[in-house]
Each structure stands twice: as structure tokens, then as C-alpha cells.
Coordinates of C-alpha atoms and ligand atoms in Angstrom, one line a residue:
M1 CA 248.3 155.3 193.6
A2 CA 245.4 153.4 195.3
G3 CA 245.0 149.8 194.3
L4 CA 242.1 150.1 191.9
E5 CA 243.5 153.2 190.1
E6 CA 246.8 151.3 189.7
L7 CA 244.9 148.4 188.2
T8 CA 242.8 150.4 185.8
A9 CA 245.8 152.5 184.7
W10 CA 247.7 149.3 183.9
V11 CA 244.8 147.8 182.0
D12 CA 244.6 151.1 180.0
E13 CA 248.4 151.0 179.4
V14 CA 248.3 147.4 178.1
A15 CA 245.3 148.2 176.0
A16 CA 247.1 151.2 174.5
L17 CA 249.9 148.8 173.4
T18 CA 247.9 145.8 172.3
K19 CA 244.9 147.8 170.8
P20 CA 242.0 145.4 171.3
D21 CA 238.6 146.3 169.9
R22 CA 236.9 145.7 173.3
I23 CA 237.7 145.2 176.9
E24 CA 235.7 142.9 179.1
W25 CA 236.1 142.4 182.8
I26 CA 235.5 138.8 184.1
D27 CA 233.3 138.7 187.2
G28 CA 233.5 135.0 187.9
S29 CA 229.8 134.5 187.5
R30 CA 228.3 131.3 186.1
A31 CA 226.3 133.3 183.6
Q32 CA 229.3 135.0 182.1
H33 CA 231.2 131.7 182.0
D34 CA 228.3 129.9 180.2
R35 CA 227.9 132.8 177.8
M36 CA 231.6 132.6 176.8
L37 CA 231.3 128.9 176.3
R38 CA 228.2 129.3 174.1
Q39 CA 230.0 132.0 172.0
M40 CA 233.0 129.8 171.5
V41 CA 230.8 127.0 170.2
T42 CA 229.1 129.5 167.8
E43 CA 232.6 130.6 166.6
G44 CA 233.7 127.0 166.1
K45 CA 236.3 127.2 168.9
L46 CA 234.7 124.5 171.0
I47 CA 232.7 121.5 170.1
K48 CA 229.8 120.8 172.5
L49 CA 229.9 117.1 173.6
N50 CA 226.8 115.0 173.8
P51 CA 225.1 116.1 177.1
E52 CA 223.8 112.6 177.5
W53 CA 227.3 111.2 178.0
R54 CA 229.3 114.3 179.1
P55 CA 227.0 117.1 180.3
G56 CA 228.4 120.7 180.2
S57 CA 231.5 119.5 178.5
Y58 CA 233.4 120.7 175.4
L59 CA 236.3 119.7 173.1
A60 CA 238.9 122.1 171.9
R61 CA 241.4 121.2 169.1
S62 CA 244.5 123.2 169.2
H63 CA 246.7 124.2 166.2
P64 CA 248.9 121.1 165.6
S65 CA 252.0 123.2 166.4
D66 CA 250.6 124.5 169.7
V67 CA 250.3 121.4 171.8
A68 CA 252.6 121.8 174.9
R69 CA 254.6 124.1 177.0
T70 CA 257.5 125.6 175.0
E71 CA 260.4 125.5 177.4
S72 CA 262.9 126.7 174.8
R73 CA 260.8 130.0 174.5
T74 CA 260.4 130.4 178.3
F75 CA 262.6 133.1 179.8
I76 CA 263.6 134.4 183.2
A77 CA 264.4 138.1 182.6
S78 CA 266.1 138.9 185.8
Q79 CA 268.4 141.9 186.1
R80 CA 271.5 139.6 186.7
E81 CA 272.1 136.6 184.5
E82 CA 273.3 134.6 187.5
D83 CA 269.9 135.0 189.1
A84 CA 268.3 132.9 186.4
G85 CA 271.1 130.3 186.6
P86 CA 272.2 127.7 184.1
T87 CA 269.0 125.8 184.0
N88 CA 266.8 128.7 182.8
N89 CA 266.9 130.7 179.6
W90 CA 267.9 134.2 180.7
A91 CA 267.0 137.3 178.8
D92 CA 268.2 140.9 179.5
P93 CA 265.0 142.6 180.8
T94 CA 265.6 145.9 179.0
E95 CA 266.2 144.2 175.7
M96 CA 263.3 141.8 176.3
R97 CA 260.9 144.6 177.1
A98 CA 261.9 146.3 173.8
T99 CA 261.3 143.1 171.9
L100 CA 257.9 142.4 173.6
N101 CA 256.8 146.0 173.1
G102 CA 257.3 145.2 169.4
V103 CA 255.4 141.9 169.2
F104 CA 252.6 143.0 171.5
D105 CA 252.0 146.3 169.6
G106 CA 248.5 145.8 168.1
S107 CA 248.6 142.1 168.9
M108 CA 245.0 142.1 170.1
R109 CA 243.5 144.1 167.2
G110 CA 240.0 142.9 166.2
R111 CA 239.7 140.9 169.5
T112 CA 238.4 141.4 173.0
M113 CA 240.9 141.9 175.8
Y114 CA 239.6 140.1 178.9
V115 CA 240.6 141.3 182.4
V116 CA 240.7 138.2 184.6
P117 CA 241.2 138.8 188.3
F118 CA 242.2 135.6 190.1
S119 CA 243.2 134.3 193.5
M120 CA 245.6 131.5 194.2
G121 CA 244.2 130.0 197.3
P122 CA 240.8 130.9 198.7
V123 CA 240.1 134.6 198.2
T124 CA 240.2 135.6 201.9
G125 CA 242.9 133.1 202.9
P126 CA 245.9 134.4 204.8
F127 CA 248.4 132.8 202.4
S128 CA 246.5 133.5 199.2
R129 CA 248.0 135.6 196.4
Y130 CA 246.2 137.6 193.7
G131 CA 246.9 138.2 190.1
I132 CA 245.3 139.7 187.0
Q133 CA 245.6 138.1 183.6
L134 CA 244.9 140.2 180.6
T135 CA 244.3 137.9 177.6
D136 CA 242.8 137.9 174.2
S137 CA 241.9 134.2 174.4
A138 CA 238.5 133.1 175.5
Y139 CA 239.8 129.6 175.9
A140 CA 242.3 130.9 178.4
V141 CA 239.6 132.8 180.3
V142 CA 237.3 129.7 180.7
S143 CA 240.3 127.6 181.7
I144 CA 241.5 130.1 184.4
D145 CA 238.0 130.2 185.6
T146 CA 238.2 126.5 186.4
M147 CA 241.8 126.4 187.6
T148 CA 241.7 129.4 190.0
R149 CA 239.2 131.4 192.0
V150 CA 238.2 134.2 189.5
G151 CA 236.0 137.2 190.3
S152 CA 235.2 140.6 191.6
A153 CA 236.1 139.7 195.1
V154 CA 239.7 139.7 194.0
V155 CA 239.3 143.2 192.6
E156 CA 237.9 144.3 196.0
R157 CA 241.0 142.9 197.7
I158 CA 243.2 144.8 195.2
A159 CA 241.2 147.9 195.8
E160 CA 242.0 147.5 199.5
G161 CA 245.7 147.5 198.7
A162 CA 246.5 143.8 198.5
P163 CA 249.6 143.1 196.3
W164 CA 249.0 141.5 193.0
V165 CA 250.9 140.0 190.1
R166 CA 250.6 141.4 186.5
T167 CA 250.2 138.8 183.8
V168 CA 249.6 139.6 180.1
H169 CA 248.8 137.0 177.4
S170 CA 248.2 137.4 173.7
V171 CA 247.8 134.6 171.2
G172 CA 249.5 137.0 168.7
A173 CA 246.9 136.7 166.0
P174 CA 245.4 140.2 165.4
L175 CA 242.3 140.3 163.0
Q176 CA 241.9 142.7 160.2
P177 CA 238.5 144.3 159.8
G178 CA 236.2 141.6 158.4
Q179 CA 238.8 138.8 158.7
Q180 CA 237.4 135.4 159.6
D181 CA 238.9 134.0 162.8
V182 CA 240.4 130.5 163.0
S183 CA 239.4 127.9 165.6
W184 CA 242.7 128.1 167.4
P185 CA 244.6 131.4 166.9
C186 CA 248.3 131.4 167.7
N187 CA 251.6 132.6 166.3
E188 CA 254.7 130.7 165.2
E189 CA 256.8 133.0 167.3
K190 CA 256.4 132.5 171.0
Y191 CA 257.6 134.2 174.2
I192 CA 256.8 133.2 177.8
V193 CA 258.7 135.8 179.8
H194 CA 259.0 136.2 183.6
Y195 CA 260.3 139.4 185.2
P196 CA 261.0 138.2 188.8
E197 CA 262.0 141.5 190.2
T198 CA 258.7 143.2 189.2
R199 CA 256.6 140.0 189.5
E200 CA 255.3 140.2 185.9
V201 CA 254.6 137.6 183.2
W202 CA 254.2 138.3 179.5
S203 CA 253.2 135.5 177.2
Y204 CA 252.9 135.7 173.5
G205 CA 252.0 133.4 170.6
S206 CA 250.6 130.3 172.3
G207 CA 247.1 129.4 173.5
Y208 CA 248.1 126.2 175.2
G209 CA 248.0 125.2 178.8
G210 CA 251.0 126.3 180.8
N211 CA 251.8 129.0 178.2
A212 CA 248.4 130.5 178.4
I213 CA 247.0 129.8 181.9
L214 CA 249.6 132.1 183.5
A215 CA 248.2 131.5 187.1
K216 CA 249.7 128.0 187.0
K217 CA 253.3 127.4 186.1
S218 CA 254.2 131.0 185.5
F219 CA 252.7 132.5 188.6
A220 CA 252.1 129.7 191.2
L221 CA 255.6 128.2 190.5
R222 CA 258.0 130.6 188.7
I223 CA 257.0 133.9 190.2
A224 CA 255.9 132.3 193.5
S225 CA 259.2 130.6 194.0
V226 CA 260.8 134.0 193.9
L227 CA 258.3 135.4 196.4
A228 CA 258.9 132.3 198.5
R229 CA 262.7 132.8 198.5
D230 CA 262.2 136.4 199.6
E231 CA 259.6 135.6 202.3
G232 CA 260.9 132.3 203.7
W233 CA 258.4 129.7 202.3
L234 CA 258.4 127.1 199.4
A235 CA 256.4 127.1 196.2
E236 CA 256.6 123.5 194.9
H237 CA 255.6 121.3 192.0
M238 CA 253.9 118.8 194.3
L239 CA 250.7 116.9 194.7
L240 CA 249.1 117.0 198.2
I241 CA 247.1 114.2 199.8
R242 CA 245.6 113.2 203.2
V243 CA 246.3 109.6 204.1
I244 CA 244.0 108.1 206.7
S245 CA 245.1 105.1 208.6
P246 CA 242.9 102.2 209.7
E247 CA 243.0 103.8 213.2
G248 CA 241.5 106.9 211.7
K249 CA 244.5 109.1 212.1
A250 CA 245.2 111.6 209.3
Y251 CA 248.6 112.5 207.8
H252 CA 249.4 115.0 205.0
V253 CA 251.9 114.1 202.3
A254 CA 253.2 116.3 199.5
A255 CA 255.1 114.7 196.6
A256 CA 257.2 116.0 193.8
F257 CA 257.5 114.0 190.6
P258 CA 258.7 115.1 187.2
S259 CA 256.0 115.2 184.5
A260 CA 254.8 111.7 183.4
C261 CA 255.7 109.9 186.6
G262 CA 252.2 109.3 187.8
K263 CA 251.6 112.4 189.9
T264 CA 247.9 112.6 189.3
N265 CA 247.6 108.8 190.0
L266 CA 249.2 109.3 193.4
A267 CA 247.1 112.4 194.1
M268 CA 243.9 110.2 193.6
L269 CA 245.3 107.0 195.0
R270 CA 242.9 104.2 195.9
P271 CA 244.8 102.0 198.3
T272 CA 244.8 98.2 197.8
I273 CA 245.4 97.6 201.5
P274 CA 242.4 97.3 203.7
G275 CA 241.5 100.1 206.1
W276 CA 243.6 102.8 204.4
R277 CA 242.1 105.8 202.6
V278 CA 243.5 108.7 200.6
E279 CA 241.8 112.1 200.1
T280 CA 242.9 114.4 197.4
L281 CA 244.0 118.0 198.2
G282 CA 246.0 118.9 195.1
D283 CA 247.5 117.3 192.0
D284 CA 250.2 119.7 190.8
I285 CA 251.3 122.7 193.0
T286 CA 251.7 123.0 196.7
W287 CA 252.7 126.1 198.7
I288 CA 254.4 125.2 202.0
R289 CA 255.0 127.7 204.9
P290 CA 256.5 127.4 208.3
D291 CA 254.3 128.8 211.1
A292 CA 255.5 130.6 214.2
D293 CA 255.8 127.3 216.0
G294 CA 258.3 125.9 213.4
R295 CA 255.7 123.5 211.8
M296 CA 255.0 123.4 208.0
W297 CA 251.6 124.1 206.5
A298 CA 250.7 123.1 202.9
L299 CA 248.1 124.6 200.6
N300 CA 247.1 123.8 197.1
P301 CA 246.7 127.2 195.5
E302 CA 244.7 125.9 192.5
A303 CA 241.0 125.2 192.2
G304 CA 241.1 122.7 189.3
F305 CA 243.0 120.0 187.5
F306 CA 244.7 120.4 184.1
G307 CA 245.6 116.8 183.7
V308 CA 247.1 114.7 180.9
A309 CA 244.3 112.5 179.5
P310 CA 246.2 109.6 177.9
G311 CA 246.8 106.8 180.4
T312 CA 244.0 108.0 182.6
G313 CA 241.6 105.0 182.7
E314 CA 239.3 102.8 184.8
S315 CA 242.2 100.5 185.6
T316 CA 244.8 103.2 186.4
N317 CA 242.9 106.1 187.9
V318 CA 239.2 105.5 188.4
A319 CA 238.9 108.6 190.6
A320 CA 240.1 110.8 187.7
V321 CA 237.8 109.2 185.3
E322 CA 234.9 109.7 187.7
T323 CA 235.9 113.4 188.1
L324 CA 235.4 113.9 184.4
W325 CA 231.7 113.0 184.3
G326 CA 230.8 116.4 183.1
N327 CA 231.6 120.2 183.2
T328 CA 235.0 119.4 181.6
I329 CA 236.9 121.1 178.8
F330 CA 238.9 118.5 176.9
T331 CA 241.7 119.6 174.6
N332 CA 243.2 117.5 171.8
V333 CA 241.5 114.2 172.7
A334 CA 239.6 112.1 170.2
L335 CA 235.8 112.5 169.5
R336 CA 233.5 109.4 169.4
P337 CA 230.7 109.1 166.9
D338 CA 228.2 109.4 169.8
G339 CA 229.6 112.8 170.8
D340 CA 231.6 111.6 173.7
V341 CA 235.4 111.7 174.0
W342 CA 238.1 109.0 174.1
W343 CA 241.9 108.8 174.6
E344 CA 244.5 106.1 174.7
G345 CA 244.1 104.2 178.0
L346 CA 240.6 105.3 178.8
T347 CA 239.4 101.8 177.9
D348 CA 241.5 98.8 177.0
T349 CA 239.8 98.4 173.6
P350 CA 239.5 101.5 171.5
P351 CA 236.2 102.3 169.8
A352 CA 236.0 101.1 166.2
N353 CA 235.7 104.6 164.7
L354 CA 236.8 108.0 166.0
I355 CA 237.7 111.5 164.9
D356 CA 241.3 112.1 166.0
W357 CA 242.6 115.1 167.8
Q358 CA 243.2 116.9 164.5
G359 CA 239.7 116.3 163.2
N360 CA 240.5 113.4 160.9
P361 CA 238.8 110.0 160.7
W362 CA 240.6 107.4 162.8
T363 CA 240.3 103.6 163.3
P364 CA 242.5 101.3 165.5
A365 CA 244.3 100.4 162.2
S366 CA 245.4 104.0 161.6
G367 CA 248.8 103.5 163.2
R368 CA 248.8 106.8 165.0
P369 CA 247.4 107.9 168.4
A370 CA 243.8 109.2 168.3
A371 CA 244.4 111.6 171.1
H372 CA 247.5 113.8 171.3
P373 CA 249.9 112.4 173.9
N374 CA 249.7 115.7 175.8
S375 CA 245.9 116.0 175.4
R376 CA 244.3 117.4 178.5
F377 CA 241.2 117.8 180.7
T378 CA 240.4 120.9 182.6
V379 CA 238.0 120.3 185.5
A380 CA 237.1 121.7 188.9
A381 CA 238.8 119.9 191.8
S382 CA 235.5 119.8 193.6
Q383 CA 234.3 117.2 191.1
C384 CA 236.8 114.7 192.4
P385 CA 234.9 112.0 194.3
Q386 CA 237.7 111.7 196.8
I387 CA 238.5 115.4 197.3
A388 CA 238.9 116.2 201.0
E389 CA 235.9 117.8 202.6
D390 CA 238.1 120.7 203.8
W391 CA 240.3 121.1 200.7
E392 CA 239.6 124.8 200.6
A393 CA 240.7 125.4 204.2
P394 CA 242.3 128.8 203.9
E395 CA 245.3 128.0 206.1
G396 CA 246.0 124.6 204.4
V397 CA 247.0 121.5 206.3
P398 CA 249.9 120.5 208.6
L399 CA 252.5 118.7 206.6
D400 CA 253.9 115.4 207.8
A401 CA 255.9 114.1 204.9
I402 CA 257.5 115.1 201.6
L403 CA 258.2 112.6 198.8
F404 CA 260.6 113.0 195.9
G405 CA 260.3 110.6 193.0
G406 CA 261.7 110.1 189.6
R407 CA 261.5 107.4 186.9
R408 CA 264.5 105.3 187.6
A409 CA 265.1 101.9 186.0
T410 CA 268.2 101.4 188.1
N411 CA 269.9 102.2 191.4
V412 CA 267.1 104.0 193.3
P413 CA 265.2 101.7 195.7
L414 CA 261.4 101.6 196.0
V415 CA 261.6 103.9 199.1
V416 CA 264.4 105.5 201.1
E417 CA 263.9 107.6 204.2
S418 CA 266.3 110.5 204.6
T419 CA 268.3 110.8 207.9
S420 CA 267.8 114.5 208.3
W421 CA 266.2 117.5 206.6
T422 CA 269.5 118.4 204.8
H423 CA 269.9 114.8 203.6
G424 CA 266.3 115.0 202.3
V425 CA 267.1 118.2 200.4
F426 CA 270.1 116.4 198.9
L427 CA 267.7 113.6 197.7
G428 CA 265.4 116.2 196.2
S429 CA 268.3 117.8 194.4
T430 CA 269.2 114.5 192.8
I431 CA 265.8 113.6 191.2
S432 CA 266.3 112.3 187.8
S433 CA 265.1 109.9 185.2
E434 CA 267.1 107.7 182.8
R435 CA 267.0 108.9 179.2
T436 CA 267.1 105.3 178.1
A437 CA 266.2 102.3 180.1
A438 CA 269.6 101.2 181.1
A439 CA 270.5 97.7 182.3
E440 CA 270.5 97.1 186.0
G441 CA 273.9 98.0 187.5
T442 CA 274.8 100.6 185.0
V443 CA 273.7 104.2 185.1
G444 CA 272.3 105.5 181.8
E445 CA 272.3 109.2 180.9
L446 CA 270.3 110.9 183.6
R447 CA 267.8 113.6 182.8
R448 CA 268.0 115.8 185.9
D449 CA 264.9 117.3 187.3
P450 CA 265.8 118.5 190.9
F451 CA 262.7 118.7 193.1
A452 CA 260.7 118.3 189.7
M453 CA 261.2 122.0 189.4
L454 CA 263.7 122.3 186.6
P455 CA 261.3 124.0 184.2
F456 CA 259.5 125.9 187.0
C457 CA 262.1 127.5 189.3
G458 CA 262.1 131.3 188.8
Y459 CA 265.6 131.8 190.0
N460 CA 269.0 130.1 190.2
M461 CA 268.4 126.5 191.1
A462 CA 271.5 126.3 193.3
D463 CA 270.2 129.3 195.3
Y464 CA 266.9 127.4 195.5
F465 CA 268.7 124.4 197.0
G466 CA 270.2 126.8 199.6
H467 CA 266.8 128.2 200.3
W468 CA 265.5 124.7 201.0
V469 CA 268.4 124.1 203.4
R470 CA 267.7 127.3 205.2
V471 CA 264.0 126.8 205.5
G472 CA 264.7 123.5 207.3
Q473 CA 267.0 125.2 209.8
G474 CA 264.1 127.3 211.0
L475 CA 261.8 124.4 211.8
R476 CA 261.3 123.1 215.3
Y477 CA 263.2 120.0 216.1
G478 CA 260.9 117.0 215.5
A479 CA 258.3 119.1 213.7
A480 CA 259.9 119.1 210.3
P481 CA 258.1 117.0 207.7
R482 CA 260.0 113.7 207.1
I483 CA 261.6 113.5 203.6
F484 CA 261.5 110.3 201.5
Q485 CA 262.7 109.3 198.1
V486 CA 260.5 106.9 196.1
N487 CA 260.8 105.1 192.8
W488 CA 257.9 103.1 191.4
F489 CA 259.8 102.3 188.2
R490 CA 262.8 100.1 189.0
R491 CA 263.3 97.3 186.5
G492 CA 264.9 93.9 186.6
A493 CA 267.8 92.8 184.4
D494 CA 265.2 91.6 181.9
G495 CA 263.6 95.0 181.7
R496 CA 260.5 94.1 183.7
Y497 CA 259.1 96.5 186.2
L498 CA 259.8 95.0 189.7
W499 CA 256.9 96.8 191.5
P500 CA 253.2 96.8 190.4
G501 CA 252.7 100.5 191.3
F502 CA 249.4 102.3 191.1
G503 CA 247.1 101.3 194.1
D504 CA 249.9 99.1 195.5
N505 CA 252.0 102.2 196.1
S506 CA 249.7 102.5 199.2
R507 CA 252.0 99.8 200.7
V508 CA 254.9 102.1 200.6
I509 CA 252.8 105.0 201.9
E510 CA 251.8 102.7 204.9
W511 CA 255.5 102.2 205.7
I512 CA 256.1 105.9 205.5
I513 CA 253.2 106.7 207.9
R514 CA 254.3 104.0 210.3
R515 CA 257.8 105.5 210.3
I516 CA 256.3 108.9 211.1
E517 CA 254.4 107.2 214.0
G518 CA 257.6 105.5 215.1
S519 CA 256.2 102.0 214.8
A520 CA 257.9 100.6 211.7
P521 CA 261.5 99.4 211.8
A522 CA 264.0 100.3 209.1
A523 CA 267.4 99.1 207.9
E524 CA 270.3 101.5 207.4
T525 CA 271.9 101.6 204.0
P526 CA 274.4 104.0 202.6
L527 CA 271.5 105.8 200.8
G528 CA 269.3 106.2 203.9
R529 CA 266.8 104.1 205.7
V530 CA 264.8 101.4 203.9
P531 CA 262.2 98.9 205.0
R532 CA 263.3 95.3 205.3
V533 CA 261.1 93.2 203.1
D534 CA 259.2 92.0 206.2
D535 CA 258.4 95.6 207.2
L536 CA 256.3 96.2 204.1
N537 CA 252.7 95.1 204.1
L538 CA 252.7 92.6 201.2
E539 CA 249.5 90.8 202.0
G540 CA 247.7 89.8 198.8
L541 CA 250.6 90.9 196.6
D542 CA 252.3 88.5 194.3
V543 CA 255.8 89.9 193.9
P544 CA 258.6 87.2 193.9
A545 CA 261.0 87.4 196.7
E546 CA 264.0 88.0 194.3
D547 CA 262.2 91.0 192.9
L548 CA 261.6 92.5 196.3
A549 CA 265.2 92.0 197.1
E550 CA 266.2 93.7 193.9
L551 CA 263.9 96.6 194.6
F552 CA 266.1 97.5 197.5
A553 CA 269.5 96.4 196.2
V554 CA 272.3 98.9 196.6
D555 CA 275.3 98.4 194.3
P556 CA 278.1 100.5 195.7
A557 CA 280.1 100.6 192.4
S558 CA 277.1 101.8 190.4
W559 CA 276.2 104.3 193.1
L560 CA 279.8 105.7 193.2
E561 CA 279.3 106.2 189.4
E562 CA 276.1 108.0 190.1
A563 CA 277.7 110.1 192.8
A564 CA 280.3 111.3 190.2
L565 CA 277.4 112.3 187.9
T566 CA 275.7 114.2 190.7
E567 CA 279.0 116.0 191.4
A568 CA 279.3 116.9 187.7
F569 CA 275.7 118.2 187.8
Y570 CA 276.4 120.3 190.9
D571 CA 279.5 121.7 189.1
T572 CA 277.3 123.1 186.4
F573 CA 276.3 125.7 189.0
G574 CA 279.9 126.7 189.6
T575 CA 280.4 127.4 193.3
K576 CA 276.8 128.1 194.2
V577 CA 275.6 124.7 195.4
P578 CA 275.4 124.9 199.2
A579 CA 278.3 123.4 201.1
A580 CA 275.8 121.3 203.1
L581 CA 274.8 119.5 200.0
R582 CA 278.4 118.9 198.8
A583 CA 279.0 117.5 202.3
E584 CA 276.0 115.1 201.9
L585 CA 277.5 113.9 198.6
E586 CA 280.9 113.3 200.3
A587 CA 279.2 111.5 203.2
L588 CA 277.3 109.3 200.7
R589 CA 280.6 108.4 199.0
Y590 CA 282.2 107.6 202.3
R591 CA 279.3 105.2 203.3
L592 CA 279.4 103.6 199.9
R593 CA 283.1 103.0 200.1
A594 CA 282.7 101.5 203.6
V595 CA 280.2 98.9 202.4
A596 CA 282.2 98.2 199.2
S597 CA 285.4 97.4 201.1
Ligands
LIG601 C1 252.1 120.0 183.9 C2 253.6 119.7 183.8 O1 251.5 120.3 182.9 O2 254.2 119.5 184.8 O3 251.6 119.9 185.0 O4 254.1 119.6 182.7
LIG602 MN1 253.0 119.8 186.6

């Protein structure tokens, strides 16, 4: 069947199942977007903010039970259970299809089913991928419109025969004739289901973020990671920046951090060291491909930011605050009496009176947060004051370095350079954060988040490690991005953070760039290469010498304990972890024992 017929047949098939009252195709025009926003205000689904403070901006309040991604209800329905692996919830695809046929039957009654054609990456880009989301949520439509490139141009590409991914989303709240709608329809029962073999996503019951904007975590990470495995590239949970040195040379750095480790802050870094500049290319997802010359190219497939509001403030991320000047949809933040918004961390002192994220009066004495901790902003990337001029370059940018970071109170130094691609992959596979802030020298319970992809890898994570190893083998010698591990969160014995973080992380970035240029020295440790204290640019920084030493301290006994935990983690995948990574672990132990004796 030709592309367009296939698409319309599928739309008809889903409509026959979900039984919406109307079907509306989204063309990506400003007029249609604005009409939908106005209608949502009329229906009480959005609150229009005061245009004097926040032009073109709106506040949505979700149902109090629908405030985050629901990982326990997220499934990989691959034919074979071992292809989902132990870190995903697996579901038998035949059984799951039967279940979903039940819950989706009539789920859009009384509502409009929107057909949203979207492109990940610029529509005509050589690495771009297309998808269609069918959804009965207007909130999802306006969000996808900001987060991706939506419009008829995508339908034209599909008509020409371009491949596309099918995604279906219903809030699971059909309306009886005459029934009044609620401001945030959703269902207690939720399913976010991925069929990797047929490249499909079916999401039911939630209207929130990653559960509803299927282009993002579901497509651009879970399904794309499967496409990437099959086609020899990488779909990663990484920010992407351009770093410009005082000499005017540009370098591109991608970085993976688990949620709540300052990813958006690094994506919009304002260096504290003179002469250095950072331009933003992406804040959450990076697709990385080797070219015919064995060099890696990186592309942010998204067009907007869906960022966590709390903690985003003038002192922590001024670029993000400036990005949000207008044309922003806020979800679950607090409302000020003057019709603007507020969240914890936006300003040091909260306003005297607010309406909290659930619509109740709030004062600083209320004893509860005014904004939900996972409250969000949805805004076009083009509004970021430091977005790179060429951020939409269809082929992406050549990649020079990859950073892996977790939130580690102990053990992991401020920065470590890997000694090879495979060693770097080993570092990526060990990303973790302490569950509790353990004391220096002991390893607490580690929450593993390899490559920051634990909730987002669409196939067996051990096979994913193997894929990373193989991709590196195809790169030209000397052309592979250099891999580093970073940790902004190490604490001293008294629990204090040892490193100021934020803009001062540029000092670490400077060392990384100088390593790539070949001009900065490094010391060998059992973990990899680290700067000696004198190799870091510490001008104007007031960190005591003992703290700097502690930031790079390697305690072999504690590291041998950590190696045992890494082995236990690898063992959860049975025999699937690549031999090359097991060998890296043994080599690490060997080096640790050598310094311990
Ligand atoms: C996100 C996440 O929402 O990683 O980006 O949880
Ligand atoms: Mn993310």
C-alpha cells in the first residue's frame, strides 16, 4: 500500500476501535495551535497567564495522581522476554494487544481524535525520523507541537514512502452524551506499551509528559534505541552543547546524566572562567551516528524543552529562566496573584501569597511545596538565549566528547578520562547514584542507571552495552569522541559538597577540551586519567586544598567493594554482559590491588 493510504487506513482502524466523535488532522500552523489553546482556556483546561508578565503562556494543573512518568506501567512487549531484559517490564505482545484492544475500545468516545504528524530532527534532514501520534488530548497536541516539528510536510514525506512510527495515546476518559468534561481527564489504570518489532507505541490512561508526548521518551529513546541497534547508531539520553574556547575553537560535547543531576543546567551552562562560551544544542536526547569516515555526528531530534521547573532560578540557570519569558506552557507550578507563575527556587524568597499547583491558597507558612516537585515548562528551544545559531543543522554536529555523570557522594572523582572507547563504555555502564548519602569511604546502596538509560532502553540493556562496544570498533582510530566520567556531587566526611558545581563546572569542561587538544597533562589512577590539582583552572575559586585533594581521592578498599557491586549488577543480566566489559572490570580490580599493596 502506498504511504498515504497506509496512514489513512491505520487512522480509520484506530478510530474504529477508539470511537471518537471527530477526527482532526494537525497541520502545524500557528492558527490551529492558537485556536486549540483558546479552546482549552474556554474549557477550563488551561489558565491564561497575565500577558504583561508572561505573554502567550498558560498554566495546566494535572490530576493529583497523574504527575510523572509511570515506570511501573511502562512495558516492552517484545516477542522474546530476554529481548526486554531484566531492567524492563516485559509483556507478551499477543496478550498485551488483547488487553489494549479491551481498554482502547471506545476510549475516545465524546472526544476528538487528533492526528499529529511529527518529525524528530528537521523534516528534510538525512537522519530525521517520522511518526504519527493519534491522541484524544489537546494538551498532548500543543505539547508535541512545541517539542517536535509538526505538520503537513511530514505527511508529504510519508506519502513519498518514508518509514514512520505509529503511536496511539488516549487519556482513557470517554464522555457520555452531555457529560461535562473535567480539566485534566485521565484514568487510574495506565499502560505505556512499546512493541519494538513493529515500532509501535500505545499509551493509555495518563495525560502527563513522557506518558503522553510519545515522540520523546517512547519514540526518540525506547523505539529509536531499537532502530539504532539494528542500524548501527546510538539513541541516547544526553544533552548536547558546543563549547567555544578563548581561541575561538568549537567542540561538541554530549552528556548523559540520570534525571535530577543537573542536565538542563549543563545544557545551558554559563562558564565562570573568562573567554569560554557554551551554546545549547539539546537538553535531553541526542542521536549519534558514525559517518563513512568513522567520525561521530550528534543531533538533537527535539525542537523544545520539557524541563523540570523547581530549582530553575536566576542563580542556578539564568538562561533557562530567560528562555521562559513567554510562549510557555507550565504544568503544576504555582500561580501568583498577579497572574504570573512561581516555583521553588525561581527566586530565593517566595511571594507572600500563591495558589499552589492543586489550586489551593498557599503561603510560605503552609509547610508544603507550592509547585509540584515534577512541575514542568514546555517551551520552544529557539527561545533559549544561548541556543546555537545552527542548532537545526540537519546533519547535526561532529562529536568530540561524551560525558557520563551520576550523583555520587563517595568514590567517583570530579572527572576521570577513560583510557579507551571500551573503558569509556565500562564507565557508562556503571553510572549510579547513592540511595542514601553514605559517609566517605563506604559505598551506600547504589541506584544503577547505566548510560542514564535505565528507564529508556527499548531492549536488553546488556545487549545495549554490547552495541556500544561494537559501534566504537567501527570508528576511525583517533576520531572517536573521548569519553569522560564526571561527578559534581562528591561530599566530604562532614557531608558538605566539595565542589561548587553550576557555572564552575566549566573548569572541568576546560580540562576536558584541553585533553582533546592534547595540551593538558593528566595523572594515571586505577580509575583512569585525572587532572592533577594544578592542571585545573582554579582562578577566582575558593575551594580549600584539602577539598580539592578529596575530590580526586581513590580509596582502593572502597573501590574494590564497588567493583564487587558492579559485578553483582552485571550478573543480573546472566551471561549477556559483553566479555570486553567483564575484562575492564577485572583490569580495574588488578590496578586497584596494585596500588593497595
Ligand atoms: C525527563 C526525565 O523527563 O529524564 O527528561 O525523566
Ligand atoms: Mn530526560
